[in-house]
XYZ file of C-alpha atoms in Angstrom:
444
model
C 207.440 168.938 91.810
C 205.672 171.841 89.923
C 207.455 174.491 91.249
C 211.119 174.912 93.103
C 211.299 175.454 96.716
C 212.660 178.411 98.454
C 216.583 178.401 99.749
C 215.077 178.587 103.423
C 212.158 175.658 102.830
C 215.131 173.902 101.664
C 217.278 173.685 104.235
C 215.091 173.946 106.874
C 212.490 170.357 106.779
C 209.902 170.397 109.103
C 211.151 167.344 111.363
C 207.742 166.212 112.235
C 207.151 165.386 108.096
C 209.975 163.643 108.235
C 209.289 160.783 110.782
C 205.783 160.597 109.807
C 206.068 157.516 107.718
C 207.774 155.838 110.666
C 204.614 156.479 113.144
C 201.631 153.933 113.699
C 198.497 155.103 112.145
C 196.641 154.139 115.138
C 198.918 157.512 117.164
C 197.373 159.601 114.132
C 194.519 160.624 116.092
C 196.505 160.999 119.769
C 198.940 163.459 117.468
C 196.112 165.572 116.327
C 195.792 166.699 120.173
C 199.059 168.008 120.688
C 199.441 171.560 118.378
C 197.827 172.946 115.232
C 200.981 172.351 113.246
C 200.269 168.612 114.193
C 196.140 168.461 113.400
C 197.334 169.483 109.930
C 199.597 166.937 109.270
C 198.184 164.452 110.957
C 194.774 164.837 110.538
C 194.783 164.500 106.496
C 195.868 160.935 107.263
C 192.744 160.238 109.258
C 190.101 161.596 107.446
C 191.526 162.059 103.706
C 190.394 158.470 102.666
C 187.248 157.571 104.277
C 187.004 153.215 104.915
C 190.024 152.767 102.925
C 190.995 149.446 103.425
C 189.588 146.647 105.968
C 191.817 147.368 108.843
C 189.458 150.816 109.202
C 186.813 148.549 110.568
C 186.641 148.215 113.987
C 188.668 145.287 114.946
C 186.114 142.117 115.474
C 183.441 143.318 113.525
C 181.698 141.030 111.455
C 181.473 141.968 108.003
C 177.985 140.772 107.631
C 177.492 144.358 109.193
C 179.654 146.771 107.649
C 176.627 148.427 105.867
C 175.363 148.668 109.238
C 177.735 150.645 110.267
C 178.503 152.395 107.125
C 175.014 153.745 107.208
C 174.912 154.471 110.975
C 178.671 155.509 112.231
C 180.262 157.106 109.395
C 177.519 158.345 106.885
C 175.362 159.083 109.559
C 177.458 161.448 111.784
C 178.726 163.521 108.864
C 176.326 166.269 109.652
C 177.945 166.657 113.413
C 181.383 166.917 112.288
C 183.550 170.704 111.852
C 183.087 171.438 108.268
C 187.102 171.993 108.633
C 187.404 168.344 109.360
C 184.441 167.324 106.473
C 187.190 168.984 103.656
C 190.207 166.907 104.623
C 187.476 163.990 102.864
C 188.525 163.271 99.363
C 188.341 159.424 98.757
C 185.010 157.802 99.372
C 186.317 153.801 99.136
C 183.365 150.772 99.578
C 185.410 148.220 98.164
C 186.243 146.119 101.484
C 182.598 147.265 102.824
C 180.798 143.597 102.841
C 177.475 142.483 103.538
C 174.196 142.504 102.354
C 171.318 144.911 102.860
C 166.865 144.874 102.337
C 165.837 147.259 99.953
C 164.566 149.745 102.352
C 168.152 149.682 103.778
C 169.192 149.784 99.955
C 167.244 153.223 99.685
C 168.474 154.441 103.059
C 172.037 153.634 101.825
C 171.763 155.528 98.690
C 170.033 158.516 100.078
C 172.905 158.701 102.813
C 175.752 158.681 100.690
C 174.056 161.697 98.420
C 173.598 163.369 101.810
C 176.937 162.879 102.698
C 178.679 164.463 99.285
C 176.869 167.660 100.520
C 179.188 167.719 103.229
C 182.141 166.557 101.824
C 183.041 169.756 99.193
C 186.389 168.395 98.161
C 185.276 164.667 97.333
C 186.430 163.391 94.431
C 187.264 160.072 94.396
C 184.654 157.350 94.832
C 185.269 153.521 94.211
C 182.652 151.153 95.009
C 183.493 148.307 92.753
C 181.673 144.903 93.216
C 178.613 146.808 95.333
C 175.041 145.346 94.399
C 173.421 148.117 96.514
C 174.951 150.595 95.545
C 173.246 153.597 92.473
C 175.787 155.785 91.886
C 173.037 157.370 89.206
C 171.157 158.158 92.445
C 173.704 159.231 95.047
C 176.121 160.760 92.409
C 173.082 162.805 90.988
C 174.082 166.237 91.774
C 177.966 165.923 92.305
C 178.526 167.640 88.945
C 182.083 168.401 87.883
C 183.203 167.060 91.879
C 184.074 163.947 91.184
C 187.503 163.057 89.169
C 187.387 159.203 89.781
C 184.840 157.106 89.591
C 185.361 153.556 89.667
C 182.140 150.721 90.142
C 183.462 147.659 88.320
C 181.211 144.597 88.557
C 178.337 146.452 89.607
C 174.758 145.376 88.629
C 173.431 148.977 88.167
C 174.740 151.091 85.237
C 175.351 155.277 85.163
C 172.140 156.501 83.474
C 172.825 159.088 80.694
C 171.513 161.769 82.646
C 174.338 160.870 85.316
C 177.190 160.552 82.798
C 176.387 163.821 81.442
C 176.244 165.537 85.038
C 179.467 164.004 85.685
C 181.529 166.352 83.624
C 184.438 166.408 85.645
C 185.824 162.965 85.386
C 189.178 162.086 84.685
C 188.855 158.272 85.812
C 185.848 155.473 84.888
C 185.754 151.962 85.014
C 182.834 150.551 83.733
C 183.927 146.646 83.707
C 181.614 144.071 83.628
C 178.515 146.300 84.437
C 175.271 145.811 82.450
C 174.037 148.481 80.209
C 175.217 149.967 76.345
C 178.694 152.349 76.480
C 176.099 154.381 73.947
C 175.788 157.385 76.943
C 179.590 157.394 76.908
C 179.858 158.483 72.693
C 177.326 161.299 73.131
C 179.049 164.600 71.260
C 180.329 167.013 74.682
C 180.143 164.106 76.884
C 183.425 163.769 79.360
C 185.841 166.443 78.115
C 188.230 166.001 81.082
C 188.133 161.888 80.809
C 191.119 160.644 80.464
C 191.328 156.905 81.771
C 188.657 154.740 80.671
C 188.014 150.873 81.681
C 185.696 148.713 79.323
C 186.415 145.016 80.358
C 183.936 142.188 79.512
C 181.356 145.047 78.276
C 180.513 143.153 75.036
C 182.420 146.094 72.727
C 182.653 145.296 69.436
C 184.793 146.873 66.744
C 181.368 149.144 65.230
C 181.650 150.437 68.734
C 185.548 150.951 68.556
C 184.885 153.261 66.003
C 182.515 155.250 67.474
C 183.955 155.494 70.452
C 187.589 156.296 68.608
C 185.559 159.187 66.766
C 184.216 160.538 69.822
C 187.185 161.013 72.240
C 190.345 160.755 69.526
C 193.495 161.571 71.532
C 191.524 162.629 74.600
C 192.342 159.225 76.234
C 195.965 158.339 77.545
C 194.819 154.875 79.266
C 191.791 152.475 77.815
C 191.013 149.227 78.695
C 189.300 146.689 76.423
C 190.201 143.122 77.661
C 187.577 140.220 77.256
C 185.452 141.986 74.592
C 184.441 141.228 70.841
C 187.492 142.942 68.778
C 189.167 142.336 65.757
C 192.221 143.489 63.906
C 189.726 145.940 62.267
C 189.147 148.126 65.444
C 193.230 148.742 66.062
C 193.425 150.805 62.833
C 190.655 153.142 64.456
C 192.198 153.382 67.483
C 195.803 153.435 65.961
C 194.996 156.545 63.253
C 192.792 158.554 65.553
C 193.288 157.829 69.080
C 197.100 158.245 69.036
C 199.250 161.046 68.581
C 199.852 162.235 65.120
C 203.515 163.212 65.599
C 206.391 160.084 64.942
C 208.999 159.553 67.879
C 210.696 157.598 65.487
C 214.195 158.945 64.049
C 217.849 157.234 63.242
C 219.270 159.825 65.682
C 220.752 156.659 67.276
C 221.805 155.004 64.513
C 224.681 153.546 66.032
C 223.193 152.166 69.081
C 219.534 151.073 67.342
C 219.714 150.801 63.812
C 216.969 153.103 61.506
C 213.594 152.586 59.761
C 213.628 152.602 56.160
C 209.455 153.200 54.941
C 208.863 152.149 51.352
C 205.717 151.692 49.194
C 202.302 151.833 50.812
C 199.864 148.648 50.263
C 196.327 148.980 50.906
C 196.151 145.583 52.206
C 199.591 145.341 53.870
C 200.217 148.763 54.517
C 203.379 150.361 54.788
C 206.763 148.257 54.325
C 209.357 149.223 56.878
C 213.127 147.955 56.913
C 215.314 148.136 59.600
C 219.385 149.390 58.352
C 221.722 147.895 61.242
C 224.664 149.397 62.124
C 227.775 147.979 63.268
C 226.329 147.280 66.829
C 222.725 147.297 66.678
C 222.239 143.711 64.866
C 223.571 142.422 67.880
C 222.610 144.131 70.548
C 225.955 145.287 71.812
C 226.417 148.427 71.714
C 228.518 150.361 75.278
C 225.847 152.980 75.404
C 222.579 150.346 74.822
C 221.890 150.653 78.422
C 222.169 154.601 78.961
C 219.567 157.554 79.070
C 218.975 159.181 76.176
C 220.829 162.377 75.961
C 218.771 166.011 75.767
C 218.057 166.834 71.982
C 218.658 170.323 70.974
C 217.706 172.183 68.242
C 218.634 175.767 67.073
C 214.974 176.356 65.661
C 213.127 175.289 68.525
C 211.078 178.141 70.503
C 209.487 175.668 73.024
C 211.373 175.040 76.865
C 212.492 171.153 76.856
C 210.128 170.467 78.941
C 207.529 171.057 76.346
C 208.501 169.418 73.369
C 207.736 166.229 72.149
C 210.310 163.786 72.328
C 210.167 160.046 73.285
C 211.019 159.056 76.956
C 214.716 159.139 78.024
C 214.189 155.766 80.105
C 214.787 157.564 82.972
C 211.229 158.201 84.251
C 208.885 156.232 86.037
C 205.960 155.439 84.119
C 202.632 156.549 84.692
C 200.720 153.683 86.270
C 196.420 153.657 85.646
C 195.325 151.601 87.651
C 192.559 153.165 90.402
C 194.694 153.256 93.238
C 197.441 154.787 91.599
C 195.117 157.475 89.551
C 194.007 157.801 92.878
C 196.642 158.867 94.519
C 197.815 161.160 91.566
C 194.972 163.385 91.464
C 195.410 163.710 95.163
C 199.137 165.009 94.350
C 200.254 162.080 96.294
C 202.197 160.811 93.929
C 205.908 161.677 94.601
C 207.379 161.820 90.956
C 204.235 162.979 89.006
C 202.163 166.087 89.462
C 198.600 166.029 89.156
C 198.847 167.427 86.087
C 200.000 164.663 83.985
C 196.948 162.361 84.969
C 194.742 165.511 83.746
C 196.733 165.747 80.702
C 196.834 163.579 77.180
C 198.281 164.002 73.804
C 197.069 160.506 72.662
C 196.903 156.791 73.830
C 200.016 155.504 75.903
C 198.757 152.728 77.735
C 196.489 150.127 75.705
C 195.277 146.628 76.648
C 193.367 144.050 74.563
C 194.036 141.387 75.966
C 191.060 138.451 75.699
C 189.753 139.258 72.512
C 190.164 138.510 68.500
C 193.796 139.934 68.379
C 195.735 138.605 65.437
C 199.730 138.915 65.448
C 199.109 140.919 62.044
C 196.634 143.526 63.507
C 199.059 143.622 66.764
C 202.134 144.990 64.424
C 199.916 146.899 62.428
C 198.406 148.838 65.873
C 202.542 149.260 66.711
C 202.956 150.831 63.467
C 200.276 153.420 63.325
C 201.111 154.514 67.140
C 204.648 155.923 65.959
C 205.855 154.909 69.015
C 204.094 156.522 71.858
C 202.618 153.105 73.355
C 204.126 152.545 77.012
C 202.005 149.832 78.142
C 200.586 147.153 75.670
C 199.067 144.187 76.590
C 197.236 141.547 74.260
C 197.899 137.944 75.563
C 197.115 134.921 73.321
C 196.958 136.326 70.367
C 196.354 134.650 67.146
C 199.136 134.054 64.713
C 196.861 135.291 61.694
C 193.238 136.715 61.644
C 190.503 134.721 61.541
C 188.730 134.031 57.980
C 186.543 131.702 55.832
C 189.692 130.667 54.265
C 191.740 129.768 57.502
C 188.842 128.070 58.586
C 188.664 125.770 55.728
C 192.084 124.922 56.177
C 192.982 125.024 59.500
C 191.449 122.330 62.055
C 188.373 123.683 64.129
C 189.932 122.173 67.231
C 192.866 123.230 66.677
C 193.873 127.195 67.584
C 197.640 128.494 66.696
C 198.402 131.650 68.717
C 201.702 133.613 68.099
C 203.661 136.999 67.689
C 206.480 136.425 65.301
C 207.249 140.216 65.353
C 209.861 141.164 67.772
C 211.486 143.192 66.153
C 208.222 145.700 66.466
C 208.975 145.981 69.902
C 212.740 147.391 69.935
C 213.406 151.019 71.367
C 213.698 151.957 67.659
C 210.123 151.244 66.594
C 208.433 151.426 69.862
C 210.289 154.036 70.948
C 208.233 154.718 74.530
C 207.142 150.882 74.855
C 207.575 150.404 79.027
C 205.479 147.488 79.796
C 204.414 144.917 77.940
C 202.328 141.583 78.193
C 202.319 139.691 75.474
C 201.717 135.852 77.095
C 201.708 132.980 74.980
C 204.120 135.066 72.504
C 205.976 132.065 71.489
C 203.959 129.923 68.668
C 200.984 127.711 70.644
C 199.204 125.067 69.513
C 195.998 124.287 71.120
C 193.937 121.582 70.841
C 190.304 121.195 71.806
C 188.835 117.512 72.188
C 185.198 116.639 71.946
C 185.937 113.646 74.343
C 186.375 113.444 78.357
C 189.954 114.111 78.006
C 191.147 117.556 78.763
C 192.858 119.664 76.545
C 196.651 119.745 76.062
C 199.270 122.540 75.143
C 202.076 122.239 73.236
C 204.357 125.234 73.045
């Protein structure tokens, strides 16, 4: 909640708000009829998310013409409805649109939906992932800072630069498994406000890591890099400049956790860290290992709580980044975080690398450089050590070992934030790969 309520808006809840998540969306529009006070409830629901899922087809339409329809019912009526009614539209959603269209229907499509962003003012949510007929470059064109969220995973047609640089206002982009370079993306001024950023099966490599590390630093709170080219080289890039600078790491806790102990820096091994038990924290069995973290206080700080850095008390839900969920949070939907903290970053928090190069080595070295601001990791089957001409000459080319023999990276007192993680295949794997007809086996 961003601010407090008043004593009366307190005690005195609008009734109708209240039994609104008991009532049929198919009464939404019969409600609108009855007062004003209803239309704007009510009428939010109908029109704030336009073809949101595949129940707002009509029932028994075949899918084969949704674009059809699209084009011709929705798109095509925009014009003729209240311009009151046109700003309740903030979520354009294609995803469960199906079909297939000609290419003069292709061009009518495109030219519609940049038609109908003129009459939507408060758009700013589009998703149109999987659509092959769909050029956001085109239809996007003059949205400018409008849009917050754009989302067009396995589409064929990439954002030209000219479109990534008019799109100045977005928070949200998921770029998966589209063709086209990520070289628009590192231009110097390019997407101040981004925040989220989705990069799956896009062919990154750890040259363009760097760049893109250099280029946004601690701008980004969520990036995605699963089934791409990496290395353990790119995580000290992204570890060093893409999270925050400042350590959430103490022995405040001591009892309950245990502390860090840093020695002598190695330029191949990096720092050496130690963990001092206490009585109760070798074993895991401390009373108070399962309670919030108390407030900290501190006679020299000048900040309100609210603003200084600390690590989370376990308390809080954490911030999901997924589209749906982004979604809803820059609508101020979401009913524990403002708007606000999807807008917001101070570094990376949520991370995942899962389906590339990933050694167990380069996976505690990434955990060490964040300082404990990670909340959601993932990197399934990684390798027990990094690849190299000397592992290959002595390790079978059939044979793959993948492991994380580092658990003790992952406790509250080194990853102090950690939330969520997916580390499959953690236990040591051995995989073998036969040249013959018989399948490969498993042994864990």
């Amino acid at each position: 909640m961003a601010s407090l309520p008043s004593y009366q808006d307190a005690v005195s809840a609008d009734w109708v708000r209240l039994v609104t998540p008991y009532i049929s969306p198919n009464d939404f529009a019969a409600l609108c009829r009855v007062n004003r006070h209803f239309w704007e409830i009510f009428a939010p629901r109908i029109w704030g998310r336009l073809l949101g899922t595949s129940s707002d087809r009509l029932a028994g339409r075949d899918s084969e013409h949704d674009l059809d329809w699209l084009v011709g019912t929705v798109l095509g009526q925009l014009g003729q409805t209240r311009s009151e009614t046109a700003s309740l539209v903030r979520v354009l959603d294609t995803r469960f649109i199906r079909g297939t269209c000609s290419l003069t229907m292709a061009n009518q499509l495109n030219a519609s939906l940049k038609n109908a962003i003129r009459y939507l003012p408060n758009l700013n949510c589009v998703l149109i992932d999987g659509h092959e007929d769909l050029d956001p470059s085109e239809f996007l064109s003059e949205a400018g800072r409008q849009v917050q969220l754009l989302s067009m995973a396995d589409c064929p047609l990439s954002l030209s630069t000219k479109s990534i640089s008019s799109l100045q206002g977005l928070v949200y982009l998921d770029l998966s498994r589209i063709s086209g370079s990520i070289r628009p993306l590192l231009q110097s001024g390019t997407l101040p406000e981004l925040r989220i950023l989705k990069l799956q099966g896009k062919e990154v490599d750890d040259a363009a890591v760097e760049n893109l590390a250099n280029c946004f630093g601690t701008r980004l709170w969520s990036l995605d890099l699963e089934d791409n080219k990496l290395t353990d080289a790119a995580l000290y890039h992204l570890g060093t400049r893409c999270m925050c600078p400042a350590d959430l790491r103490s022995d405040a806790r001591l009892d309950v956790e245990g502390k860090l102990e840093f020695g002598s820096t190695s330029p191949i091994f990096g720092t050496s860290i130690r963990i001092i038990e206490s009585d109760w924290s070798g074993s895991f069995s401390h009373p108070n290992r399962h309670l919030a973290d108390a407030p900290s206080y501190d006679v020299h700080d000048t900040l309100p709580q609210e603003h200084l850095l600390k690590r989370l008390d376990g308390r809080d839900r954490i911030k999901c980044d997924s589209a749906n969920a982004v979604c809803r949070g820059l609508q101020g939907e979401d009913p524990y975080l403002p708007p606000s903290s999807f807008q917001g970053s101070q570094g990376l928090t949520h991370l995942n690398l899962s389906g590339n190069q990933i050694s167990s080595l380069g996976a505690v070295q990434l955990l060490t450089h964040c300082r404990g601001h990670l909340q959601s990791f993932s990197c399934d089957s990684m390798l027990l050590i990094p690849s190299s001409k000397a592992v290959a000459a002595a390790w079978p080319k059939m044979v793959k070992l993948h492991g994380f023999c580092a658990a003790w990276t992952l406790r509250p007192l080194f990853s102090s934030n950690l939330r969520v993680i997916n580390l499959k295949e953690a236990t040591w794997t051995l995989t073998y790969g036969w040249t013959g007809s018989q399948p490969a086996s498993e042994f864990g």
